[in-house]
Tab-separated table of C-alpha atoms in Angstrom:
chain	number	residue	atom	x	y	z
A	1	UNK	CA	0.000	0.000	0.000
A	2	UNK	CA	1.184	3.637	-0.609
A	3	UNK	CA	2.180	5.944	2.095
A	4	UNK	CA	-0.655	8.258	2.578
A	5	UNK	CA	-0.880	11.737	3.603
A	6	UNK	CA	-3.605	12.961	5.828
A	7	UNK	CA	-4.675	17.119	5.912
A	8	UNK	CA	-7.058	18.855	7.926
A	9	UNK	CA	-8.137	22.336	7.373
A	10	UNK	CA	-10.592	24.163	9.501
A	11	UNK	CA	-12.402	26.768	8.255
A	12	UNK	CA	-14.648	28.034	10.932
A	13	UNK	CA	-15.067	31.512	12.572
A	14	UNK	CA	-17.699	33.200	14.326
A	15	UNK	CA	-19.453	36.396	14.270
A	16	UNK	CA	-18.759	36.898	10.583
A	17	UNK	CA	-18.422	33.793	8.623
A	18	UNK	CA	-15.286	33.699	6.243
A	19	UNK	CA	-13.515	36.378	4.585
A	20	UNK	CA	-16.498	36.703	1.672
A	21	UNK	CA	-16.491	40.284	1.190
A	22	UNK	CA	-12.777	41.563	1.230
A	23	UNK	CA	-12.120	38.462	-1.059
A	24	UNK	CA	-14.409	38.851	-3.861
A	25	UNK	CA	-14.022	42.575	-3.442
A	26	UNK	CA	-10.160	42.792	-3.988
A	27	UNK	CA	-7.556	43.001	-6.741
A	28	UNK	CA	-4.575	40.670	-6.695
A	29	UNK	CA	-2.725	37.877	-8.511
A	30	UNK	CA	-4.829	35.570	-10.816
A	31	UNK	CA	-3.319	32.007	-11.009
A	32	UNK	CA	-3.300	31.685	-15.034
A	33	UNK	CA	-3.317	28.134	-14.994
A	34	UNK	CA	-6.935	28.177	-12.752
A	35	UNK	CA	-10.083	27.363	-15.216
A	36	UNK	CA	-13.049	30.061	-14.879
A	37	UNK	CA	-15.951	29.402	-12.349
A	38	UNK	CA	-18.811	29.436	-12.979
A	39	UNK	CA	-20.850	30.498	-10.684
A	40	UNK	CA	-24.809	29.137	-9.659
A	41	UNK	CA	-27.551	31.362	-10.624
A	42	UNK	CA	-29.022	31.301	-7.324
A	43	UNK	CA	-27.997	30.603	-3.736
A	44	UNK	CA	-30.316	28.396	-2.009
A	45	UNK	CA	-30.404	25.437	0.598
A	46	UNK	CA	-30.898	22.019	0.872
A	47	UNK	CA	-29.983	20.645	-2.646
A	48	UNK	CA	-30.245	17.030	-1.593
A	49	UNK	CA	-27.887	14.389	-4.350
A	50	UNK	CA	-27.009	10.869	-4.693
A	51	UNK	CA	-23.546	9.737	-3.218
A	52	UNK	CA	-21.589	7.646	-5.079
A	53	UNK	CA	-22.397	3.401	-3.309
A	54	UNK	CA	-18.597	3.802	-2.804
A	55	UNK	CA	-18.201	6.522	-0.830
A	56	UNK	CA	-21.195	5.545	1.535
A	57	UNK	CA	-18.884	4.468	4.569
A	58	UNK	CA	-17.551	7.714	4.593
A	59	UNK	CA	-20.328	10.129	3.817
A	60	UNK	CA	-22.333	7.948	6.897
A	61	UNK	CA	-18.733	8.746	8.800
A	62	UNK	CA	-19.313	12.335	8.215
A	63	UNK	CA	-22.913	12.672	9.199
A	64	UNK	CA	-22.748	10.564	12.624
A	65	UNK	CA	-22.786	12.345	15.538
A	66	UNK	CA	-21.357	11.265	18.687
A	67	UNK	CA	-24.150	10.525	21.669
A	68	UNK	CA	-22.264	12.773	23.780
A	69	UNK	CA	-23.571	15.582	21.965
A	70	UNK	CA	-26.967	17.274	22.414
A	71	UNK	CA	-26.900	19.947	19.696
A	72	UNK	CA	-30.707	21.073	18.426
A	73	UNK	CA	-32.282	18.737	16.612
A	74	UNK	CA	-29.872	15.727	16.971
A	75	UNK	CA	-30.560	12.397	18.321
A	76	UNK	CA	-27.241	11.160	19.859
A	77	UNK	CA	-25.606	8.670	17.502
A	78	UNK	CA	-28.106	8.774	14.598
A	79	UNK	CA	-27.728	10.065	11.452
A	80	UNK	CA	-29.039	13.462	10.900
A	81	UNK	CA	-28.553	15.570	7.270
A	82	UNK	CA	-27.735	14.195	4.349
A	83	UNK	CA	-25.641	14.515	1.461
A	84	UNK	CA	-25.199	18.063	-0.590
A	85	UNK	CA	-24.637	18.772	-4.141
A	86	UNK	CA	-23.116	22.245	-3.815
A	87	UNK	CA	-20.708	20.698	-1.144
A	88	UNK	CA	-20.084	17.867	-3.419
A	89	UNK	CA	-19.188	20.178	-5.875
A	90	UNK	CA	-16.205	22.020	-3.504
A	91	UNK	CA	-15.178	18.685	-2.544
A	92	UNK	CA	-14.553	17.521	-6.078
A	93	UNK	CA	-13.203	20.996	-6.885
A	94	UNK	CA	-10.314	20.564	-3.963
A	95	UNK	CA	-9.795	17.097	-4.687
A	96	UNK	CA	-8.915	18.081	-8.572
A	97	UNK	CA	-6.549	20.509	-6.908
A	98	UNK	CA	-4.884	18.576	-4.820
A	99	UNK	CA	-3.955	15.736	-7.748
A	100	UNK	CA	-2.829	18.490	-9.647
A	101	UNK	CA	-0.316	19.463	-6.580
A	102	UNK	CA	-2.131	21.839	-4.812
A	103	UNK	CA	-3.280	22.216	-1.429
A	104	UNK	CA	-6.802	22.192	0.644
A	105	UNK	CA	-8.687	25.265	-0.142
A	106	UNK	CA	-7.853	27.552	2.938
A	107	UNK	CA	-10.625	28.942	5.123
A	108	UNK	CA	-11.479	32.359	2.823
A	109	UNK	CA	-11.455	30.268	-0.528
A	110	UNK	CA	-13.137	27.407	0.709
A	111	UNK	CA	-16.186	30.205	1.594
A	112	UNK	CA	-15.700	31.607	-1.980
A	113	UNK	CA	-16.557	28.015	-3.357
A	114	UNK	CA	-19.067	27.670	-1.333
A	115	UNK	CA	-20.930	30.410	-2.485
A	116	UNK	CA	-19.735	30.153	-6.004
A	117	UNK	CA	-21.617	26.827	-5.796
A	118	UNK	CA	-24.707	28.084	-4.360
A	119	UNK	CA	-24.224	27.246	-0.540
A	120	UNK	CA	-25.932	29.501	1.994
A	121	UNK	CA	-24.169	28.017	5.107
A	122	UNK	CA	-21.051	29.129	6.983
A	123	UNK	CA	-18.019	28.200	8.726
A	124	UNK	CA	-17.642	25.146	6.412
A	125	UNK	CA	-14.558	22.586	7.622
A	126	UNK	CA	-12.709	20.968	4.818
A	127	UNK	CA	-10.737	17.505	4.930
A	128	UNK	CA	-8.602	14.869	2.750
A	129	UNK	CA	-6.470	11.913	2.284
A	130	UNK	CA	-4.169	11.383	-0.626
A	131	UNK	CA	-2.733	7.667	-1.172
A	132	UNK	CA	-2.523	4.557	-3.098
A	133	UNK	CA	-5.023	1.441	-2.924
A	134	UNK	CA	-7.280	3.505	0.231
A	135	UNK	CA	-9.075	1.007	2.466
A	136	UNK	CA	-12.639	2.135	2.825
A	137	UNK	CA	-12.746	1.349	6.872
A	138	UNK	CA	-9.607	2.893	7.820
A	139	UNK	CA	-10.682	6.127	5.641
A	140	UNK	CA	-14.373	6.134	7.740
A	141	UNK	CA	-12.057	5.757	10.571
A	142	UNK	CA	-10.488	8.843	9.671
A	143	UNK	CA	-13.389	10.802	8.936
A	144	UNK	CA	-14.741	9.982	12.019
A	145	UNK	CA	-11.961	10.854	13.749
A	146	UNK	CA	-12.068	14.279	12.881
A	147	UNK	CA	-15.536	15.137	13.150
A	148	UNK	CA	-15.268	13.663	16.590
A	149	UNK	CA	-14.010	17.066	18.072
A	150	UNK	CA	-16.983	19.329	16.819
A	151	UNK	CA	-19.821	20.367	18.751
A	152	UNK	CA	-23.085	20.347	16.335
A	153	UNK	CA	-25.335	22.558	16.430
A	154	UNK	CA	-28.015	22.055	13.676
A	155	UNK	CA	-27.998	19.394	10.676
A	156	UNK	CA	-24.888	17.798	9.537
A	157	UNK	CA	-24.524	18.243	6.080
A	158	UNK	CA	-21.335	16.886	4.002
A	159	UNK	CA	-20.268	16.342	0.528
A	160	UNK	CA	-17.291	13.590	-0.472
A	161	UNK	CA	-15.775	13.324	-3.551
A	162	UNK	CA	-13.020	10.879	-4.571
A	163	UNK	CA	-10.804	11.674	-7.986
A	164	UNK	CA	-7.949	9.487	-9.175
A	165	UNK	CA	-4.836	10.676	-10.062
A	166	UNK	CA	-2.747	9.801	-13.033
A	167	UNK	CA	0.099	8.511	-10.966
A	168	UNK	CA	-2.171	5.705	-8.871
A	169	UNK	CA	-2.800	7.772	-6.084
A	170	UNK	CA	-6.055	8.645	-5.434
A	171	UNK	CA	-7.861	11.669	-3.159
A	172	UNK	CA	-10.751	11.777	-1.286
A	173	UNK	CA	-11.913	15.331	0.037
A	174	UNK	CA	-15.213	15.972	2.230
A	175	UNK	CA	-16.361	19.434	2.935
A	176	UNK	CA	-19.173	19.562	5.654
A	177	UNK	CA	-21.077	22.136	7.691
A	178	UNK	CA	-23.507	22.811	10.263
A	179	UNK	CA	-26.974	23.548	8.735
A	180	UNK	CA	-28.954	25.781	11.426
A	181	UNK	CA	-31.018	27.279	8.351
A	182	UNK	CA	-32.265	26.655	4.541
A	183	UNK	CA	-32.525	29.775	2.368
A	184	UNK	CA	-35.254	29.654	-0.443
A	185	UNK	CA	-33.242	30.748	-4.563
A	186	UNK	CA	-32.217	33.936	-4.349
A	187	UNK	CA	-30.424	35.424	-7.236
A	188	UNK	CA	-26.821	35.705	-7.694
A	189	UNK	CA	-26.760	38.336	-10.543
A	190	UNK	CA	-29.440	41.450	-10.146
A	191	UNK	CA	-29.818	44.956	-11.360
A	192	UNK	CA	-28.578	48.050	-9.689
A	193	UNK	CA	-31.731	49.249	-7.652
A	194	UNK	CA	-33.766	46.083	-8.178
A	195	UNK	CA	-35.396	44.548	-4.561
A	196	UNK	CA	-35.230	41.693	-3.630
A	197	UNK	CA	-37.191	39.012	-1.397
A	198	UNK	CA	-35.429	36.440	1.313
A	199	UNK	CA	-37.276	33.936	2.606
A	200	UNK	CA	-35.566	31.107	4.721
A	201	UNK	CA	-36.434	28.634	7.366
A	202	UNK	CA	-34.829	27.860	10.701
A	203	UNK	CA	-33.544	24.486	11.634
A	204	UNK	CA	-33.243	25.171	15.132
A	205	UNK	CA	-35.206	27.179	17.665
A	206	UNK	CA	-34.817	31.007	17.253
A	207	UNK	CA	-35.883	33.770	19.171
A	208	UNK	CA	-35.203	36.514	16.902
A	209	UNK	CA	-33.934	37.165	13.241
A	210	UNK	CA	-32.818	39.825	11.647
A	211	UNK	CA	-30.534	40.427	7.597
A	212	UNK	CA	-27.717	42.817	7.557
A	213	UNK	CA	-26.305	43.754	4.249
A	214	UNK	CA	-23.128	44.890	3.294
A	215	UNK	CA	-23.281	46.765	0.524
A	216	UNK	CA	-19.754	47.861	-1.724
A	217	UNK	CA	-18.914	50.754	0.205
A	218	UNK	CA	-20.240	52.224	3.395
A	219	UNK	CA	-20.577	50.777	6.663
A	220	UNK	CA	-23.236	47.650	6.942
A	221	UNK	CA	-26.654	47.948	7.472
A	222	UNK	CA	-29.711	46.426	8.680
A	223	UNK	CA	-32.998	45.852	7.036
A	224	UNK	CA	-36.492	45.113	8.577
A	225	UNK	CA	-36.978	41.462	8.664
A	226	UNK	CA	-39.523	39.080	10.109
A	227	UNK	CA	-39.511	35.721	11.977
A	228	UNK	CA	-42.745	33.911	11.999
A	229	UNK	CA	-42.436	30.762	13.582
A	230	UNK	CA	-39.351	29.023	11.928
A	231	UNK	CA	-40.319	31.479	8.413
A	232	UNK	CA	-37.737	34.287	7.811
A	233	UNK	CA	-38.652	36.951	5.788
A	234	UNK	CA	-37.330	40.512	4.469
A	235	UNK	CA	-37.204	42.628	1.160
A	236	UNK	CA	-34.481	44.882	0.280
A	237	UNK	CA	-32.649	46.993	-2.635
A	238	UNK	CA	-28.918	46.794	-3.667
A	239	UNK	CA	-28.720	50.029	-5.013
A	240	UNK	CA	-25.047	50.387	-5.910
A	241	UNK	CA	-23.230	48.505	-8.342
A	242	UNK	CA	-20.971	45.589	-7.133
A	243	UNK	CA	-20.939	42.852	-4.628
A	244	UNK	CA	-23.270	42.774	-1.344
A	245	UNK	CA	-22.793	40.161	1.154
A	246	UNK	CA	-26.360	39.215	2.264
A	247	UNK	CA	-26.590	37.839	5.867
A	248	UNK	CA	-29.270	36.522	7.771
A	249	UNK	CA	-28.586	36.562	11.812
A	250	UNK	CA	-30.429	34.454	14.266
A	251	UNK	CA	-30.788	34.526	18.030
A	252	UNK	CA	-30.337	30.675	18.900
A	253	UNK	CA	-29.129	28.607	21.521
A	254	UNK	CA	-25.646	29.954	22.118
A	255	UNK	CA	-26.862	33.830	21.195
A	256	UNK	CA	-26.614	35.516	17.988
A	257	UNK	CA	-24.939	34.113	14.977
A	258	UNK	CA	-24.743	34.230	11.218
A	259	UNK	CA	-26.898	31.654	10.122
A	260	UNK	CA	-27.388	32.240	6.153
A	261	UNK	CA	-25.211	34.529	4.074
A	262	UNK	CA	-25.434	34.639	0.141
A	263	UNK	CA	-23.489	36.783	-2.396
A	264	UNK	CA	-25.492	39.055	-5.145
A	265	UNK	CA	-23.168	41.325	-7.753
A	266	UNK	CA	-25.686	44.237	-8.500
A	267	UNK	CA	-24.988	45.375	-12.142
A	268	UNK	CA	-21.766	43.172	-12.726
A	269	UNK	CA	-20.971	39.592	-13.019
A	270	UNK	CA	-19.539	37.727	-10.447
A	271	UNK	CA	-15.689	36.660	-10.435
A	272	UNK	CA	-14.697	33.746	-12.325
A	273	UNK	CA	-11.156	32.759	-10.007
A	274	UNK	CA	-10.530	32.958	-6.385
A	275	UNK	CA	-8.508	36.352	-5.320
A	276	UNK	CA	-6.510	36.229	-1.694
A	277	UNK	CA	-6.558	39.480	0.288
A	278	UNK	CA	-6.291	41.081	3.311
A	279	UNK	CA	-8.741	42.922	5.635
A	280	UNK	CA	-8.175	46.479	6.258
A	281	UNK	CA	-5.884	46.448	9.385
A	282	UNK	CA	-4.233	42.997	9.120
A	283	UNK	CA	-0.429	43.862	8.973
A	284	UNK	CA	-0.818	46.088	12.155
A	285	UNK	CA	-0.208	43.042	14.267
A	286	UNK	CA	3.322	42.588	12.907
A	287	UNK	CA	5.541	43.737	16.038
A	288	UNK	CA	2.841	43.280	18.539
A	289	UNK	CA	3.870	42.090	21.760
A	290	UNK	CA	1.260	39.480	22.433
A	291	UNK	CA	-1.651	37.967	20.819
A	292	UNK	CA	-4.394	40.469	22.382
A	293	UNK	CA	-1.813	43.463	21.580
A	294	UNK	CA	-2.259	42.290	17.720
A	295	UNK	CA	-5.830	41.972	17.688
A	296	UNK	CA	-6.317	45.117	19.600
A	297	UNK	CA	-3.883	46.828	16.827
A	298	UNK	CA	-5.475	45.067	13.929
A	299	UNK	CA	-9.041	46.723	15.223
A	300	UNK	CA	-7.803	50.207	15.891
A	301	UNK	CA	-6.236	50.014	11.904
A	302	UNK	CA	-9.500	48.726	10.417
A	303	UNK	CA	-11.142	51.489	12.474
A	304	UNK	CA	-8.835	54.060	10.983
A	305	UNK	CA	-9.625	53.159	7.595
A	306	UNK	CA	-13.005	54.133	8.349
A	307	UNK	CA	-11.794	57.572	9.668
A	308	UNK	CA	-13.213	56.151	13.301
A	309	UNK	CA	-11.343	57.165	16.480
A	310	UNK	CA	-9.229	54.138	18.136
A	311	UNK	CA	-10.583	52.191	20.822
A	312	UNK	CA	-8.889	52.566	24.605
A	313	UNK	CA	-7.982	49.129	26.043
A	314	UNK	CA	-10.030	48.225	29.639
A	315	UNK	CA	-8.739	46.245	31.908
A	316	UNK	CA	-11.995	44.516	33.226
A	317	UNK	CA	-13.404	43.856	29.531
A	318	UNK	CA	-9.933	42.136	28.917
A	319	UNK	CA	-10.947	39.906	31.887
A	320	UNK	CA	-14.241	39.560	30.883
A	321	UNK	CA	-12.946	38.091	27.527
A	322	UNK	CA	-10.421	36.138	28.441
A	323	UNK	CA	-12.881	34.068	30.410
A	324	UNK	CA	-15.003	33.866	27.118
A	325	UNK	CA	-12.397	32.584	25.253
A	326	UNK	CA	-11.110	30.007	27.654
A	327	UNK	CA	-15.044	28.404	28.295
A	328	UNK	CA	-15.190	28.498	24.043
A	329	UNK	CA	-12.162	26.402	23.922
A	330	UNK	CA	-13.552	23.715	26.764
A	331	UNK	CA	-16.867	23.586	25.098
A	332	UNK	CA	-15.479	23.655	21.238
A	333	UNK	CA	-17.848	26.086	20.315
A	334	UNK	CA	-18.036	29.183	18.931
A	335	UNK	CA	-21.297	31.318	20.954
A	336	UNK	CA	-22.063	34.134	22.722
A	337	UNK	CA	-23.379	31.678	25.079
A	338	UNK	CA	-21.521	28.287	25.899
A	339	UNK	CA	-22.596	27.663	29.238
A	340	UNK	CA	-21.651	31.398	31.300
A	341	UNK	CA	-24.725	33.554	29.893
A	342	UNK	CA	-24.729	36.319	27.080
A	343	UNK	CA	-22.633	39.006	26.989
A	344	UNK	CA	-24.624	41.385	29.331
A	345	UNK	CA	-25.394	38.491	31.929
A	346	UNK	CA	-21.561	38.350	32.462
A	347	UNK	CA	-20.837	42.367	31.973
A	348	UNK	CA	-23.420	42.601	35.198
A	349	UNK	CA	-21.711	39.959	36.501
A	350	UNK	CA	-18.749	41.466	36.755
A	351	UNK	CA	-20.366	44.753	37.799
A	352	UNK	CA	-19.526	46.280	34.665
A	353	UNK	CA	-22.379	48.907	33.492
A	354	UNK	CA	-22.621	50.542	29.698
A	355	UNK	CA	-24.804	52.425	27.451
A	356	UNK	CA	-24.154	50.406	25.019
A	357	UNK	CA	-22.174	46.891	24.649
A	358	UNK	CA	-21.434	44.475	21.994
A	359	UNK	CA	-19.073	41.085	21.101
A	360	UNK	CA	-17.296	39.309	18.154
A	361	UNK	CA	-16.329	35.834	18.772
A	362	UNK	CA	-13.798	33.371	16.432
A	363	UNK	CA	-12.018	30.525	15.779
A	364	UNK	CA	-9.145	30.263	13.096
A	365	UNK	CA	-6.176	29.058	12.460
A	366	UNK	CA	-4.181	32.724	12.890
A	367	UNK	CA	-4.823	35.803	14.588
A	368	UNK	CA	-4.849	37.566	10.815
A	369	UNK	CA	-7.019	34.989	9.309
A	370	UNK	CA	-9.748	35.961	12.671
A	371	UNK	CA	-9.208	39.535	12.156
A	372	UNK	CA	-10.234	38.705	8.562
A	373	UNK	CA	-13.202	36.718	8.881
A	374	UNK	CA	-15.006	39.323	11.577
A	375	UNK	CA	-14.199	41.690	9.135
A	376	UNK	CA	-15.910	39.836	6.214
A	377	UNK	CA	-19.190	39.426	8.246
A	378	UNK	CA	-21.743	42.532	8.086
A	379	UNK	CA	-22.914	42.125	11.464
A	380	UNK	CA	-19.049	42.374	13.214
A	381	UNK	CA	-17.964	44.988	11.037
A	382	UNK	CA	-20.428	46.686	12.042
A	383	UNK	CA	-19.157	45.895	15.894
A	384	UNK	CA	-15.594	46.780	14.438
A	385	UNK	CA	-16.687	50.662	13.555
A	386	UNK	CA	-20.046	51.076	15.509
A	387	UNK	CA	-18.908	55.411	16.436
A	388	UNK	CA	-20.493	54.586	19.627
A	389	UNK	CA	-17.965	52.273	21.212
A	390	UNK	CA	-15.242	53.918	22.977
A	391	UNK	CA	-13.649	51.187	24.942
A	392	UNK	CA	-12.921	47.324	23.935
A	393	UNK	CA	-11.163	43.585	25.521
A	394	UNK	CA	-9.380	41.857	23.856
A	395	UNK	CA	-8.296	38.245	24.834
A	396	UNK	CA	-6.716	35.310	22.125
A	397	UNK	CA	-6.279	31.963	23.369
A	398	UNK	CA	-4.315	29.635	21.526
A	399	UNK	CA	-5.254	25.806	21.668
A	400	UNK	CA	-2.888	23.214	21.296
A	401	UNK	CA	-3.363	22.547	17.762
A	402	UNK	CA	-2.629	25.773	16.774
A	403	UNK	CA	-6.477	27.444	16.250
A	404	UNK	CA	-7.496	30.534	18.328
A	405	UNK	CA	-10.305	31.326	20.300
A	406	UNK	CA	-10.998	35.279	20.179
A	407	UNK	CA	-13.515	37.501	22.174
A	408	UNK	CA	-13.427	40.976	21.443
A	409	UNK	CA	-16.021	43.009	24.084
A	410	UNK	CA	-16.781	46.190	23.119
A	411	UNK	CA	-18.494	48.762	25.177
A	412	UNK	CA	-19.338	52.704	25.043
C-alpha cells in the first residue's frame, strides 16, 4: 500500500463567517493556470444528491454524531442531514486541486466556493487523504476521527468526492457544515436598484432574526426582517453597483450568529477565479507584543480606515474576555453563550455597566485569518466601527493545535 498523507483544514469563525467580502471585493494575482468558475444562478439550501455506493462508509462517517452531543435537533448517535450537491461540488473541486499538486482550499477560498456553488451556510470545515489502494474502513475511521471534536449545532450536512490521479494515487476530500437554516433561490446576478425578497427557514429554535447587508462601500446595514415561527422573511434593494454580502442573523441557543449569508453582484458579473486578500488592518499586528496586543492593533487600523477614532484598552473587559475565550475552547464552540450567559449576563456579573455593549467571537487558524473573517461578516464589522464604542477587551487563546479562540467586548 502507498504511504498516505492525511490534511485537515478548519475553516470556521464566528461572528462573521469567512472572509467573503474583502475576497471577492479585492484586486490581486490571478493564477493563469486556474479554469473560470462558474458560478450558480441562485444561492439556495438544501440541494439534496445521490452519493456515489462507494463513498457511503464515509459520507455515513461524516454525518454521525457522537451521543455525547446534544446539539438542536440531533438524536445522539443517529444520522441526521444528508448529502449536498453544492458541497459535493467544492469537494470535487479541492480534490482536482490537490492531484494536480495543490493544497486544501484555505478557510477564505473554501467560503468563496461555497458560495460560487450556491451554498448559503457558513463556517464550512474541509478535509482529505491522498494515497494509493485507500481502504474504505480505515478512511471512515479517519473521517470519524475528525468530526469527533466538533460540537453540532443544527444538521450535519457533508459532501465527499473521490478523484484518481494519473500517478495511482487517489484523493478523497469531504467538505461539511452545520446547517442551522435553509434559504429559499435567491439570485446571484441582479440589477442596480432592483429589490429583492429572502425567505428562509430555521432548523433550530430562534428567538429573533434579523438580515444585515453589506453593501460595496459604506458601513453595513440592517434591514427590517420578520420571523414567523421558523419562516424568515425581508425585502431589500442593492442600489449600488458591485458585490453585497447578504446575511441573515439568528438569536439561537448559544446567542446571535450568522446563520445564512449569500453573495449578489448588482450590475456586474460575479468573479470567475478565487482572489486572496487582506482585511483592512491585518499587517498592524506585525511587532505586537502578544496575541491580544495584535488583535487590539489590527481593530484600531481597520477602524482608521473608516476615519473612526481608536478604541482605549479596559482592563476589566480584557478579563471579561479572556474568560469567554477560555469556556469556548472547553466547550469547542463558537457562541455568545456556551454555558456562562450572554454578553450582558456576564458584563453585570462582573459589575460592569454601559450604554451600550457588543461582542465578536472566532475561531481560526491565525490571529490575521480571525481579524479577517469578523471583518468579512456585516454584522461584526459593524461591531468593528459602531462610532459609539469607545472602549474594547481583547483576549486570544491559543489551543494546542494551533487554532485561536478570540472575544473581542466592546463597550461605550
Amino acid at each position: 500500500m502507498a504511504r498516505r498523507r492525511t490534511t485537515t483544514r478548519r475553516g470556521r469563525a464566528l461572528g462573521p463567517a469567512l472572509a467573503v467580502a474583502a475576497v471577492l471585493c479585492a484586486a490581486g494575482q490571478v493564477r493563469a493556470d486556474v479554469p473560470p468558475l462558474a458560478w450558480r444562478p441562485a444561492t439556495q439550501s438544501p440541494r439534496v444528491t445521490q452519493t456515489d455506493p462507494r463513498l457511503a462508509a464515509q459520507l455515513a462517517a461524516c454525518l454521525e454524531i457522537p451521543r455525547r452531543q446534544s446539539g438542536d435537533l440531533i438524536e445522539g448517535g443517529q444520522l441526521r442531514g444528508a448529502a449536498d450537491a453544492a458541497l459535493a461540488e467544492v469537494a470535487a473541486r479541492t480534490a482536482r486541486r490537490q492531484i494536480e499538486g495543490g493544497s486544501l482550499l484555505h478557510a477564505d477560498e473554501l467560503a468563496f466556493h461555497l458560495r460560487a456553488s450556491g451554498d448559503p451556510h457558513v463556517w464550512p470545515r474541509a478535509w482529505s487523504i491522498t494515497g494509493g489502494g485507500l481502504d474504505d474502513e480505515d478512511v471512515a475511521r479517519r473521517i470519524k476521527a475528525w468530526t469527533a471534536p466538533w460540537n453540532t449545532l443544527g444538521v450535519r450536512r457533508c459532501g465527499i468526492s473521490r478523484i484518481p490521479g494519473p500517478d495511482g494515487n487517489t484523493v478523497i476530500a469531504v467538505v461539511a457544515i452545520d446547517a442551522l437554516a435553509d434559504l429559499s433561490p435567491l439570485p446571484t446576478v441582479a440589477r442596480v436598484g432592483q429589490w429583492l425578497t429572502l425567505d428562509g427557514s430555521m432548523l433550530v429554535p430562534a428567538s429573533d432574526a434579523k438580515v444585515v447587508l453589506l453593501g460595496p462601500r459604506g458601513a453595513p446595514r440592517t434591514v427590517p426582517a420578520s420571523l414567523s415561527g421558523d419562516r424568515i422573511h425581508a425585502s431589500f434593494s442593492v442600489d449600488q453597483p458591485g458585490a453585497w454580502v447578504i446575511q441573515v442573523l439568528a438569536t439561537v441557543s448559544t446567542g446571535p450568529r450568522p446563520v445564512l449569508e449569500a453573495m449578489v453582484y448588482a450590475g456586474t458579473t460575479p468573479p470567475t477565479q478565487f482572489v486572496a486578500a487582506a482585511a483592512p488592518g491585518e499587517s498592524a499586528a506585525q511587532g505586537a507584543k502578544d496575541d491580544d496586543d495584535g488583535m487590539l492593533r489590527m481593530i484600531n487600523a481597520a477602524r482608521a480606515t473608516e476615519q473612526q477614532r481608536p478604541l482605549l484598552r479596559d482592563g476589566m473587559l480584557d478579563k471579561i474576555a479572556r474568560a469567554h475565550s477560555e469556556e469556548m475552547l472547553k466547550a469547542r464552540l463558537v457562541g455568545h453563550d456556551v454555558g456562562t450567559g450572554d454578553p450582558s449576563v456576564r458584563l453585570r456579573a462582573a459589575g460592569v455597566s454601559a450604554h451600550v455593549a457588543g461582542e465578536n467571537v472566532a475561531t481560526a487558524n491565525s490571529l490575521e485569518n480571525a481579524h479577517r473573517a469578523l471583518w468579512s461578516s456585516p454584522s461584526h464589522r459593524g461591531n468593528m466601527l459602531l462610532d459609539q464604542f469607545t472602549h474594547v477587551g481583547v483576549a486570544v487563546v491559543r489551543a494546542a493545535d494551533g487554532m485561536v479562540w478570540v472575544t473581542e467586548m466592546f463597550s461605550g
